[in-house]
Every structure is written in C-alpha cells, then in structure tokens.
Short mmCIF file of C-alpha atoms and ligand atoms in Angstrom, two decimals:
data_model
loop_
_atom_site.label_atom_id
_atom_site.label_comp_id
_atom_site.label_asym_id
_atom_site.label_seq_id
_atom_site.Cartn_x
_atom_site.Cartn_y
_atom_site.Cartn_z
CA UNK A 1 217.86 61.45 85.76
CA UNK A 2 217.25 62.46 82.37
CA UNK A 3 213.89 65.10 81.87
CA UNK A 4 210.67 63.05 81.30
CA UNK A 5 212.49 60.12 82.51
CA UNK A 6 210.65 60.03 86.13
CA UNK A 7 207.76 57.86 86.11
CA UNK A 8 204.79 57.07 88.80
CA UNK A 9 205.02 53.24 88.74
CA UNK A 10 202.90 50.95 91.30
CA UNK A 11 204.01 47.96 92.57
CA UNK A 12 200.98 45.29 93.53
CA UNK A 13 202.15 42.67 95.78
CA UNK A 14 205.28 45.01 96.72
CA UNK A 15 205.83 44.43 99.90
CA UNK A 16 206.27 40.63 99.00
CA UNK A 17 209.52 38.77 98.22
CA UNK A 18 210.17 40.43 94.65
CA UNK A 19 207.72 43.49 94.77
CA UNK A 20 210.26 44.59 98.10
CA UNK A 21 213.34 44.55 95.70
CA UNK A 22 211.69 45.45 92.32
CA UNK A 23 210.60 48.70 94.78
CA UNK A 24 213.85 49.42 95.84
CA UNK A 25 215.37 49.44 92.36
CA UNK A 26 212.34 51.96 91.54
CA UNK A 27 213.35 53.47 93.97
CA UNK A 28 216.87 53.84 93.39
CA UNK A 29 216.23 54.76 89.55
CA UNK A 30 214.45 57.94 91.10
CA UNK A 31 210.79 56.83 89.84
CA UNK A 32 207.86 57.92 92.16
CA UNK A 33 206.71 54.13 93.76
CA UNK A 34 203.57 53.52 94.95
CA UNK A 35 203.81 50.21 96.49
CA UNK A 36 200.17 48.67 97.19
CA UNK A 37 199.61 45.17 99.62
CA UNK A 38 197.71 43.67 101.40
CA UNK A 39 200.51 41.71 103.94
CA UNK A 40 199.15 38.59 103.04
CA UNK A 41 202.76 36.79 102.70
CA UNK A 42 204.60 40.27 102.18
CA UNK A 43 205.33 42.26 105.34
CA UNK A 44 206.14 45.87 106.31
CA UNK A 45 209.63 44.38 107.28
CA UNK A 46 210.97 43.90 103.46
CA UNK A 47 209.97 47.70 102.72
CA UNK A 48 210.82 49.61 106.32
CA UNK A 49 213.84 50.93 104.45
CA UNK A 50 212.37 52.64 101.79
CA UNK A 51 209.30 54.90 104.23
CA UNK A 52 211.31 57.45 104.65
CA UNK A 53 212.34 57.91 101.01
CA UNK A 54 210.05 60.85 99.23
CA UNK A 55 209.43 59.06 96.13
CA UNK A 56 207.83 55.49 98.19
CA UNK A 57 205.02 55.50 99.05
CA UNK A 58 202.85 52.35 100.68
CA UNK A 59 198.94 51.58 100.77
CA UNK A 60 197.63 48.90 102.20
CA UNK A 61 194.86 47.17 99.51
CA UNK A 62 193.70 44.40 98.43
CA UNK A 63 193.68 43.81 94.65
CA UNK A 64 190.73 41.85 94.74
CA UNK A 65 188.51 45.62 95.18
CA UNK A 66 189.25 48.57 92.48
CA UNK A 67 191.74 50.79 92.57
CA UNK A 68 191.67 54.05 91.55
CA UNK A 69 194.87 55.71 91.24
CA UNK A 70 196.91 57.82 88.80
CA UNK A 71 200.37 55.96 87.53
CA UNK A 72 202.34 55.61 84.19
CA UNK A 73 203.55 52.13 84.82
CA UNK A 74 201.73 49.14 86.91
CA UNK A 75 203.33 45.62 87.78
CA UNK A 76 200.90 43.15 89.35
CA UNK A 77 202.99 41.08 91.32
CA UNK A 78 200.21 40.63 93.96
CA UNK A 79 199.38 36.76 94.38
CA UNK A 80 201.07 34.41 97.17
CA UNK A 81 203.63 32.24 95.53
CA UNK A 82 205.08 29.23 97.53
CA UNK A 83 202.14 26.28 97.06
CA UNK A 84 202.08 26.42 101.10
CA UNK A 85 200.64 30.04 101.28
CA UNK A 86 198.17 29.89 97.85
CA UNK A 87 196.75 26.64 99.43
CA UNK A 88 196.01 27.98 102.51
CA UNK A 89 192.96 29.84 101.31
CA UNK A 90 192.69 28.66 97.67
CA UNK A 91 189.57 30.65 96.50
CA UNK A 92 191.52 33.88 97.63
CA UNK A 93 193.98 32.74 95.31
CA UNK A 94 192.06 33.02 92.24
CA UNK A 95 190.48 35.90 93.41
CA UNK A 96 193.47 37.45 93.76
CA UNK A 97 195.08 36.41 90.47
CA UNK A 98 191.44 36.82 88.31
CA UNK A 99 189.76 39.94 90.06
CA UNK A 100 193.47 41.40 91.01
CA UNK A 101 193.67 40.70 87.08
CA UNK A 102 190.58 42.35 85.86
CA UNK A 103 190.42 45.79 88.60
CA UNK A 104 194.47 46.41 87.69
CA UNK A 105 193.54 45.93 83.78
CA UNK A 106 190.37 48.23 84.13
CA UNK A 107 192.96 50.49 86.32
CA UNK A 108 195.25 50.39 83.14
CA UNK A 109 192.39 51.20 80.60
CA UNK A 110 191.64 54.06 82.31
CA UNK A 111 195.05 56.10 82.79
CA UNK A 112 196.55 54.28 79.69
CA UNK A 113 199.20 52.79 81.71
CA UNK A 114 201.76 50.26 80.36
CA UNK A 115 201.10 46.80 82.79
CA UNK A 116 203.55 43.66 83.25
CA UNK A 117 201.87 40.47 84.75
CA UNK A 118 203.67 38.30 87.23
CA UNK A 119 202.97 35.11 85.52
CA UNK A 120 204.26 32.05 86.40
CA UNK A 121 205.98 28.85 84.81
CA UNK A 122 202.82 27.00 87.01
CA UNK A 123 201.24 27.85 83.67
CA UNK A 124 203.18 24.89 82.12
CA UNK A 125 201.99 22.52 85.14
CA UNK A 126 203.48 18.91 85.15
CA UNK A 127 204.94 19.62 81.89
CA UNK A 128 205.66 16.82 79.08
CA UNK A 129 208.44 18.99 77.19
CA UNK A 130 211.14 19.88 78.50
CA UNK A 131 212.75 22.60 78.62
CA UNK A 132 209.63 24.55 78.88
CA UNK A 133 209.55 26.87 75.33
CA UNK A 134 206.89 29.86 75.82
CA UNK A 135 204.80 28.48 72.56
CA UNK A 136 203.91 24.95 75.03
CA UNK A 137 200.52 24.81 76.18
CA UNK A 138 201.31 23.19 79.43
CA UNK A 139 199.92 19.79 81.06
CA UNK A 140 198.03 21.37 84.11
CA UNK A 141 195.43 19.88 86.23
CA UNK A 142 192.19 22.07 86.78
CA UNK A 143 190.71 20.77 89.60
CA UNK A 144 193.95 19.58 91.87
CA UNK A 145 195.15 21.37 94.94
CA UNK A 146 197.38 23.42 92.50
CA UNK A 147 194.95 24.74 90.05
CA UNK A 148 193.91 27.85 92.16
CA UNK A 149 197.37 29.31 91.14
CA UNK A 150 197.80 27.53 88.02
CA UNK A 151 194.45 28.19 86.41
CA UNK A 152 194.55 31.45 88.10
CA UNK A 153 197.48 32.67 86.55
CA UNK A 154 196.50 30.81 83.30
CA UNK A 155 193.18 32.92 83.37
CA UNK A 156 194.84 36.20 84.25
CA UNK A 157 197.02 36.09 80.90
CA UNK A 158 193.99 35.51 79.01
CA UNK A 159 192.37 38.14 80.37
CA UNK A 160 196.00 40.17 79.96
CA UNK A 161 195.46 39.47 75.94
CA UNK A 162 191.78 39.61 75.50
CA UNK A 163 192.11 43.38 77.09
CA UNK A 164 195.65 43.63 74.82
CA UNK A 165 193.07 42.34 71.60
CA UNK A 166 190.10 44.00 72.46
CA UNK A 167 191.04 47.61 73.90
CA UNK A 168 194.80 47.79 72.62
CA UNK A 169 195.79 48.06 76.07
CA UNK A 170 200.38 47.57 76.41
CA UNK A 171 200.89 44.61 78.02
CA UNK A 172 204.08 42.29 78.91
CA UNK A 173 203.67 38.98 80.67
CA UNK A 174 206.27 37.56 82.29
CA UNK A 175 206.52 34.07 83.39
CA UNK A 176 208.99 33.67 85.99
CA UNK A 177 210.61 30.65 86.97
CA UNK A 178 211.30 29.90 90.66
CA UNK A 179 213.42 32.10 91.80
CA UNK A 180 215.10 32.93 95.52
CA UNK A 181 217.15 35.40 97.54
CA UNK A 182 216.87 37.47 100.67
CA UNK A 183 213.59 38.49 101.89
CA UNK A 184 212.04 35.18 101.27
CA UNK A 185 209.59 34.32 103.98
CA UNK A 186 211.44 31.99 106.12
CA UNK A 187 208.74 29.94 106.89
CA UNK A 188 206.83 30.23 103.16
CA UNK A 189 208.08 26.71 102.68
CA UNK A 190 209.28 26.89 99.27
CA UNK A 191 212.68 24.73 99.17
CA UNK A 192 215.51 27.21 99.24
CA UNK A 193 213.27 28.79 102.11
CA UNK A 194 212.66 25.35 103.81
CA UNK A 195 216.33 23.54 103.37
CA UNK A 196 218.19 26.98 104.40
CA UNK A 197 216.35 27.26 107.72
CA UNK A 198 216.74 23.54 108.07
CA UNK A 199 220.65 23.06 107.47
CA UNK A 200 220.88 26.56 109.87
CA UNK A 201 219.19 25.12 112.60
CA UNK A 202 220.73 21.65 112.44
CA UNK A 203 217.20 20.31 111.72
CA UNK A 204 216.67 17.48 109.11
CA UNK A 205 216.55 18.87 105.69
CA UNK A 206 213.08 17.59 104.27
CA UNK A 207 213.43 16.28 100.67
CA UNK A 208 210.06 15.31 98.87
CA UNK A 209 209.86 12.12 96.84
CA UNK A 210 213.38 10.49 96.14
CA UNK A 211 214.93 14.01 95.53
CA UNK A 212 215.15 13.31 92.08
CA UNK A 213 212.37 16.40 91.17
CA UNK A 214 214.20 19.36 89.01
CA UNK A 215 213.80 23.18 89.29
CA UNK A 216 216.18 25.76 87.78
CA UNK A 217 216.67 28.67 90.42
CA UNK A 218 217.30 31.99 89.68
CA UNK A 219 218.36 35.17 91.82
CA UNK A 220 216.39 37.46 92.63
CA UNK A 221 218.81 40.28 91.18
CA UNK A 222 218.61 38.82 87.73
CA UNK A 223 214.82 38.60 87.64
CA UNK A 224 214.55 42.38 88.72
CA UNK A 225 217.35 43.59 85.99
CA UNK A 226 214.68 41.56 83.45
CA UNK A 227 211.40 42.64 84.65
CA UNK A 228 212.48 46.16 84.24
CA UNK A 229 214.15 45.33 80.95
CA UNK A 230 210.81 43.81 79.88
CA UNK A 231 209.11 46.93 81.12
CA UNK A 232 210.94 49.09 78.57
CA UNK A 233 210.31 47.02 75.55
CA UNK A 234 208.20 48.86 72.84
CA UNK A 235 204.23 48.14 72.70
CA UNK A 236 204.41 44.99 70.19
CA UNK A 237 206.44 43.18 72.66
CA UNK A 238 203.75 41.84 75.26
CA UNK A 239 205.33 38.07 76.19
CA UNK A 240 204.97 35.57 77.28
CA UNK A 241 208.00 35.46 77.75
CA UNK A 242 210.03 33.09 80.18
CA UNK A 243 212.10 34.43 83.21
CA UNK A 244 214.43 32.44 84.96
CA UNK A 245 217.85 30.36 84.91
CA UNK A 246 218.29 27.74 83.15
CA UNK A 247 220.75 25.74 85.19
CA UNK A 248 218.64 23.04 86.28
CA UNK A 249 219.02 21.01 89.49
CA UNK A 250 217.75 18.17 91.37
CA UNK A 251 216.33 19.16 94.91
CA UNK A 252 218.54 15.85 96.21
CA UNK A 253 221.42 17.94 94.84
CA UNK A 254 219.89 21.60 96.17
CA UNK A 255 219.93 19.86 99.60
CA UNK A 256 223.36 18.16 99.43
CA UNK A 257 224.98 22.04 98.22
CA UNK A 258 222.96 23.99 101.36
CA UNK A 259 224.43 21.26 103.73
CA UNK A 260 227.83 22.01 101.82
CA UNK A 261 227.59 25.65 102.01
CA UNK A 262 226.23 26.29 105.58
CA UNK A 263 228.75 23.55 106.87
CA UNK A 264 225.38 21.87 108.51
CA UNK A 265 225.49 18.63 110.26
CA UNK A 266 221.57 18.32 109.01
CA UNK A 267 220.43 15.18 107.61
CA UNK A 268 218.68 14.46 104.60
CA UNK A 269 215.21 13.25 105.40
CA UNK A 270 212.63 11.83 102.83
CA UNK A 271 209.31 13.33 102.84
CA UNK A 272 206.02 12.30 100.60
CA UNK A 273 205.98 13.99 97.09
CA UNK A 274 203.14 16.46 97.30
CA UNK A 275 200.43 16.01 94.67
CA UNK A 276 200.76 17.23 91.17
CA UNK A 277 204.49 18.29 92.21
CA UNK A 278 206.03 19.06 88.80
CA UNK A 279 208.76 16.55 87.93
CA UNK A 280 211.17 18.42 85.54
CA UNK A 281 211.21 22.60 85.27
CA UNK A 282 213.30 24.22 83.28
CA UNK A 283 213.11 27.77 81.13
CA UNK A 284 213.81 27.96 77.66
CA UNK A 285 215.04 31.27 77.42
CA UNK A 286 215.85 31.99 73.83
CA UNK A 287 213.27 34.47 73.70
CA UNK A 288 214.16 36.53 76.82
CA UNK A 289 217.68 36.81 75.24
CA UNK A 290 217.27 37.72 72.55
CA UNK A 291 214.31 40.13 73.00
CA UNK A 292 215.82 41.74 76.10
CA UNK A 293 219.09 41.14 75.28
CA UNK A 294 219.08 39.68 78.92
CA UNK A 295 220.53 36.32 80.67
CA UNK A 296 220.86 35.19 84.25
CA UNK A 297 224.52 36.21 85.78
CA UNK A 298 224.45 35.05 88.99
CA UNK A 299 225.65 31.83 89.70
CA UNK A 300 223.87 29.42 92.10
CA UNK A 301 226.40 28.40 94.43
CA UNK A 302 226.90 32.66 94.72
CA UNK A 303 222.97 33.20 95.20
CA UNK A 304 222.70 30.70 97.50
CA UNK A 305 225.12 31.73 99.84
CA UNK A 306 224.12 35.34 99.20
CA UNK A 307 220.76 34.00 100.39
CA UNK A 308 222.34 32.05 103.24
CA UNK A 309 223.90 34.55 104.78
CA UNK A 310 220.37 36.35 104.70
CA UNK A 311 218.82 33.71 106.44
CA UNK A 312 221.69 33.56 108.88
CA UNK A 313 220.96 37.42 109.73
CA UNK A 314 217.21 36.24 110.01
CA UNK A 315 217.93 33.66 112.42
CA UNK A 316 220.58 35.02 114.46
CA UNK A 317 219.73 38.53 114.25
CA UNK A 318 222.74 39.97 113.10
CA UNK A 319 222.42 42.03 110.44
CA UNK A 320 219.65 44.15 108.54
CA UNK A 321 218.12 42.37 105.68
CA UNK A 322 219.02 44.45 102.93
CA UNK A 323 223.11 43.92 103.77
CA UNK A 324 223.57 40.18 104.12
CA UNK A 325 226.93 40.79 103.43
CA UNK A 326 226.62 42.49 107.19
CA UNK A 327 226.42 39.49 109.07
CA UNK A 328 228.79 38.78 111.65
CA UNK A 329 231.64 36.43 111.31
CA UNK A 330 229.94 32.77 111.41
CA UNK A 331 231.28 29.43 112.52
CA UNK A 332 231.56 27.97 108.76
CA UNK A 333 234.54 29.00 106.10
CA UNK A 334 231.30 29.83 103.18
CA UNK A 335 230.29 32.50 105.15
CA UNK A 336 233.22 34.70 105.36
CA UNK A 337 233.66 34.38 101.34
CA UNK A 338 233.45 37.83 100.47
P1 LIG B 1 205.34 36.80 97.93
O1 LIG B 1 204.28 35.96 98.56
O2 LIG B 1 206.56 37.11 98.71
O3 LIG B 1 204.72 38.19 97.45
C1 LIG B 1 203.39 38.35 97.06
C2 LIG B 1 202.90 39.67 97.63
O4 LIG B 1 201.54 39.87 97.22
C3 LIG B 1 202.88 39.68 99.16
O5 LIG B 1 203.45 40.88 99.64
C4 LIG B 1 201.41 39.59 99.50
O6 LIG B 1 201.09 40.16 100.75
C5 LIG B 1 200.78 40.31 98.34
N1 LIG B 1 199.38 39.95 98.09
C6 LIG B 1 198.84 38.72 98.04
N2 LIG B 1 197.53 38.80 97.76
C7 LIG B 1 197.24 40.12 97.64
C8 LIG B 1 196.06 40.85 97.38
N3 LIG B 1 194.89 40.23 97.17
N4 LIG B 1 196.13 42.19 97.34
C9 LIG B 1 197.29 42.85 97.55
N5 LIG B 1 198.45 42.21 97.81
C10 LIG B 1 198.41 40.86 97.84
O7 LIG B 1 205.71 36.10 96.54
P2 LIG B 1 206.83 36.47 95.47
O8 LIG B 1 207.74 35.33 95.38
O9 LIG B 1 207.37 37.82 95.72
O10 LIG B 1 205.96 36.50 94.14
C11 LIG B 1 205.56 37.71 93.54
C12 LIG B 1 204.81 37.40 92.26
O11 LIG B 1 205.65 36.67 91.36
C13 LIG B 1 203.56 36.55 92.46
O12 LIG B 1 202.55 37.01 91.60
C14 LIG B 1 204.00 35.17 92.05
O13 LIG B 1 202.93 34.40 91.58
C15 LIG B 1 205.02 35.47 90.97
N6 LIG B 1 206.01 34.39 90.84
C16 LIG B 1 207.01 34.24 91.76
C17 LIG B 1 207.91 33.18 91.62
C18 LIG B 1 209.04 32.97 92.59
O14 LIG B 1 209.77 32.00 92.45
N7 LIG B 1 209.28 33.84 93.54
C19 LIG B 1 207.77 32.28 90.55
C20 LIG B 1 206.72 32.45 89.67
C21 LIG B 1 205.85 33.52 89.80
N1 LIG B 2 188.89 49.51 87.89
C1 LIG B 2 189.74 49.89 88.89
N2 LIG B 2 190.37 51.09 88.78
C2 LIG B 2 190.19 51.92 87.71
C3 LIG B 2 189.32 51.49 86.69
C4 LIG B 2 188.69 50.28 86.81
O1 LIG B 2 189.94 49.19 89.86
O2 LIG B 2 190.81 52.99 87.69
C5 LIG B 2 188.23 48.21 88.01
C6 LIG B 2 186.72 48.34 87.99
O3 LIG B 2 186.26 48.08 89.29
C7 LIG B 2 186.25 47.29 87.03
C8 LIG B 2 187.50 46.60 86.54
O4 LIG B 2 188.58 47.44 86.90
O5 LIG B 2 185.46 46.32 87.69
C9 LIG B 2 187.50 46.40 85.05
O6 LIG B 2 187.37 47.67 84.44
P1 LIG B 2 186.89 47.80 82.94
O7 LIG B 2 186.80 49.25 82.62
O8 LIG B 2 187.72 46.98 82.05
O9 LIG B 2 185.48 47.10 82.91
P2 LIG B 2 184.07 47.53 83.50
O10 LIG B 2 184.24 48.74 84.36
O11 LIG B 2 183.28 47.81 82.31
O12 LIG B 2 183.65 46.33 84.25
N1 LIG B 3 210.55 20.54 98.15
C1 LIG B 3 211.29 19.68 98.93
N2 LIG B 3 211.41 19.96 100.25
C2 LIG B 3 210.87 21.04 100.84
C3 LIG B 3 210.12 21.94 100.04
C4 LIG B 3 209.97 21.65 98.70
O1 LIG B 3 211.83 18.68 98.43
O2 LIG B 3 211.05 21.21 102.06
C5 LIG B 3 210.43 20.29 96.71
C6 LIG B 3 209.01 20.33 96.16
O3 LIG B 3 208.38 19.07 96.29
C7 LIG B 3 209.26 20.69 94.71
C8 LIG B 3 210.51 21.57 94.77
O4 LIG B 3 211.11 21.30 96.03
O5 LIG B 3 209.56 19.54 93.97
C9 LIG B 3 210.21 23.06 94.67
O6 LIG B 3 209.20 23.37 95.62
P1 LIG B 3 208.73 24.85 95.91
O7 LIG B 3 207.59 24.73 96.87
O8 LIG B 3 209.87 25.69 96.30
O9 LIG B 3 208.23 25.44 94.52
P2 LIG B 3 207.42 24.86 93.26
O10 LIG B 3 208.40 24.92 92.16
O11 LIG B 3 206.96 23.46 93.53
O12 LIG B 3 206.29 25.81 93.13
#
C-alpha cells in the first residue's frame, strides 16, 4: 500500500446488502473499516468473514443518535432499501435517512471527513422522462406509502448540499439504481430476491401488474468499483450523480430469464401492482462515465446466475456466501457454467 494511502473509513449501514461488500473491498484495499449497524435488514452473517481481520472493526448503532468517532472517509449507506422493509416502520425510515443524515454530516463537520450519500433513483419517483438524467426533478408523491424513503432520501441530499453550501463540507451523492447480487436478504422482497427464491423452490414466481413495469439491474460488483471511484473524485465533484446499468428490462422478462436460468418448473403468477410502483426506471449515465471514467461490466444474464447460485447456497446450504461459485454441483446445466 503506498505511505499515506491507509485511511480510517466507516461504513453506516455495513452490515447490509452493499455496506457487507463495499467493507470487504475496504478491507481488501488495506483501509482501517469501521463498519457501524444497527441489524435492522443487515445481519452479522454478511460480515462474519471479515471479524477476525485487524483492520474491521463492527459497532452496533443506530444512525438516528450521534456518533462520535474519528475517521477520514464516511459512507452512509444506513437506510432499509427494498419498499417491504422501509414500509414496515415508515417513520423509522425518515428518521433514519433525515437524522442518520444530519448526526453523520455534523460527524463530518467535525473531523473534516470526506462523506458519500447512498441516494437513491426513488428520488426520481414515478418518473415522466425517461431515461432518468441527474438534472430531472422527479415526479414523487409526498404523502404515499413510498414517500418515507423517497422524501427521505430527497431531504437527506438537501441537507447533503445545504451543509456542502453553507460549511464547505466534501460531499458526493450517489444515486444508485436497483441493483442485486449475493447477500441480498432472501426474504427482503425486492424482485431478484423474491423471483430467485421462488423459481428455487418451485413456488409460483409473483409478477406485479401485467409484468410490463421496467427496472435496469446492476451488480453489485460494479456499484462497489463506482462508489469507491466516486469516493476519490476531487472536492468540486459532489453528484448527483446516477449509479446503475442501463440495460433496462421488463420484470415479465426478469421472471421468464430466472425460470430459464434456474431450469424452474415455477409458474408465472400475476399479483396486484403495488401503489405508486414506478412504471419505467432507467439511469442515464453519461455523467458517471465520463466523470468516473466508469460503466457497468457485468452482464445480467452473468449477475444473475452469479446471484443464483448464491441463493442456491442459501437455500440448500452448500456453500459459504462469499464463494457462490462453491456450491455443489446442482440439478440444472446454468449452474455448472463456470
Ligand atoms: P440493506 O437493507 O441490505 O442495508 C441497509 C443497512 O442499513 C442494513 O444493514 C441495516 O441494518 C442498516 N440500517 C438501517 N437503518 C439503520 C440505522 N438507523 N442505523 C444503523 N444502521 C441501519 O440495503 P442495501 O440494498 O444494502 O442498501 C444500502 C443503501 O443503498 C441504502 O441507503 C439504500 O437506500 C441505498 N440504495 C440501495 C439500492 C439497491 O438496489 N440495493 C438502490 C438505491 C439505493
Ligand atoms: N454529531 C455527531 N457526531 C459528531 C458531531 C456531531 O453525531 O462528531 C451530530 C450532533 O448530534 C448534531 C448533528 O450531528 O446533532 C449535527 O451537527 P452540527 O454540528 O452540524 O449541528 P449542531 O451540533 O449545531 O446541531
Ligand atoms: N416486483 C414483482 N414481483 C415481486 C417483487 C417485485 O413484480 O415479487 C416488481 C415491483 O412491483 C417493481 C419491480 O418488481 O415493479 C421492482 O421491485 P423492487 O421491490 O425490487 O424494487 P423497486 O425498484 O420497486 O424499489
């Protein structure tokens, strides 16, 4: 590592789906990680391999009460992300996403640390332009079952460039577009989550509305090489900026290729569209590119069945999270793709 390189970064909301992998390539780079969650949605699972590793290090907070600790770098991932968890106890949400805003901002102030928000393409709601450019305002409903992330994560990036405006603090927002891989919660019921654990168990695959909805999915791998890319951009670079792939797909189609790839016999089953479900999603990413000089490698048929064969593990117990690539030899031709 090169001298002065080594940084004390913390990760809010690492234990969780990203925060889990963005540690571990922290981790891996040699920084000193201080991973801080609450185990909402995020469990003690996605991190167990990095306790033993001198420069981790986990505390169990909640975002919503200061903070006082001594880091460089902080990313504020903390926030639940698949609509079934934030619903669950809305007004924690925007706590989480406002107060978790305002105590890791004030946290930032004081040690003069660089932060990167975990923002969220929510911020564009039901949008009317499509593909989603970073300069739209967004078409979001404040007072739906929705708006406790939306409008939470809406307010948090004000406050992100009111404290950028009024005490000069460094700041990079990212807003992320859906995005999957291992370590989802099986059971958060966001699609890839909900249709993988479906087609593995046989079970009908539940498709909301006609199927016709879009969402552009991007691996978890390419999100991490960006956040960290967006990290190291100098201090007049502070987003928005949109994260994600833009190959867009129809969830009618997502089912069809996670029947395909898991060689289910699952049927396709049509479910009630849930309310203020966002009809077309897709990233403009002109910025990203050509700020970060960064674009979304991985394929979707290859991130699914990376993801698959994570799920498989899950279900069948056969391998460790962090190696799907472990899992024994299945009953279906995808999985033994190399
Ligand atoms: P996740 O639910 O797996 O992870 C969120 C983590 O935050 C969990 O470990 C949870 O326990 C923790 N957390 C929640 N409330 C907390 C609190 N008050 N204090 C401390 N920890 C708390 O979700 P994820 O997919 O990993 O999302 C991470 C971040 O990225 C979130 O801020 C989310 O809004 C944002 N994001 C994710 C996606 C996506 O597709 N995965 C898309 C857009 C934005
Ligand atoms: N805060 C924190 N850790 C710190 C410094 C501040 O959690 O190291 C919290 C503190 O509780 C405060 C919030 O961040 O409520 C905002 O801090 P700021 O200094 O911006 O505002 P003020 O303290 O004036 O409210
Ligand atoms: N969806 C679906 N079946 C499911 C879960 C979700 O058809 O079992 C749809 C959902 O209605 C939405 C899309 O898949 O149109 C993505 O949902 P998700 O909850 O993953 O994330 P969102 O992008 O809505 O936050």
């Amino acid at each position: 590592m090169r001298e002065g390189f080594r940084r004390r970064i913390l990760v809010t909301g690492g234990a969780g789906f990203l925060g889990s992998h963005l540690c571990e390539r922290l981790v891996m780079q040699g920084h000193d990680v201080l991973c801080v969650d609450n185990f909402y949605t995020g469990t003690k699972d996605n991190i167990a391999h990095l306790l033993d590793t001198a420069n981790f290090e986990l505390m169990r907070h909640d975002v919503t009460f200061p903070l006082y600790v001594e880091v460089d770098e902080i990313y504020n991932l903390a926030c639940p992300a698949s609509p079934v968890h934030y619903q669950y106890d809305p007004v924690q949400t925007t706590k989480t996403s406002v107060h978790g805003a305002i105590n890791m901002l004030g946290l930032a102030k004081r040690v003069k640390a660089k932060i990167l928000q975990a923002s969220t393409s929510e911020v564009y709601g039901d949008a009317r332009v499509h593909p989603q450019p970073e300069s739209y305002w967004g078409h979001v409903n404040p007072i739906g079952p929705r708006s406790c992330y939306d409008e939470g994560k809406r307010c948090a990036e004000t406050l992100f460039m009111d404290y950028r405006r009024q005490h000069g603090l460094s700041i990079k927002i990212a807003r992320i577009f859906n995005t999957y891989g291992p370590r989802m919660h099986p059971c958060d019921g966001r699609v890839v989550s909900n249709f993988m654990m479906q087609a593995l168990a046989g079970a009908p695959i539940t498709v909301y509305g006609d199927g016709s909805q879009t969402r552009s999915f991007c691996y978890v791998d390419d999100m991490i090489d960006a956040f960290i890319r967006l990290m190291e951009t100098p201090d007049d670079v502070t987003g928005p900026l949109n994260l994600g792939n833009p190959d867009e797909v129809s969830m009618l189609d997502l089912a069809q290729r996670v029947i395909a790839l898991t060689g289910s016999s699952s049927e396709i089953v049509f479910k009630p569209l849930p309310v203020d479900d966002p009809l077309h999603r897709r990233p403009c990413i002109a910025r990203a590119m050509e700020v970060l000089g960064w674009q979304p490698v991985t394929a979707v048929d290859e991130g699914l069945l990376l993801t698959a064969r994570y799920f498989h593990a899950k279900r069948f117990g056969s391998a460790a999270p962090s190696a799907p690539t472990a899992v024994a030899e299945p009953a279906n031709a995808a999985f033994s793709r190399t």
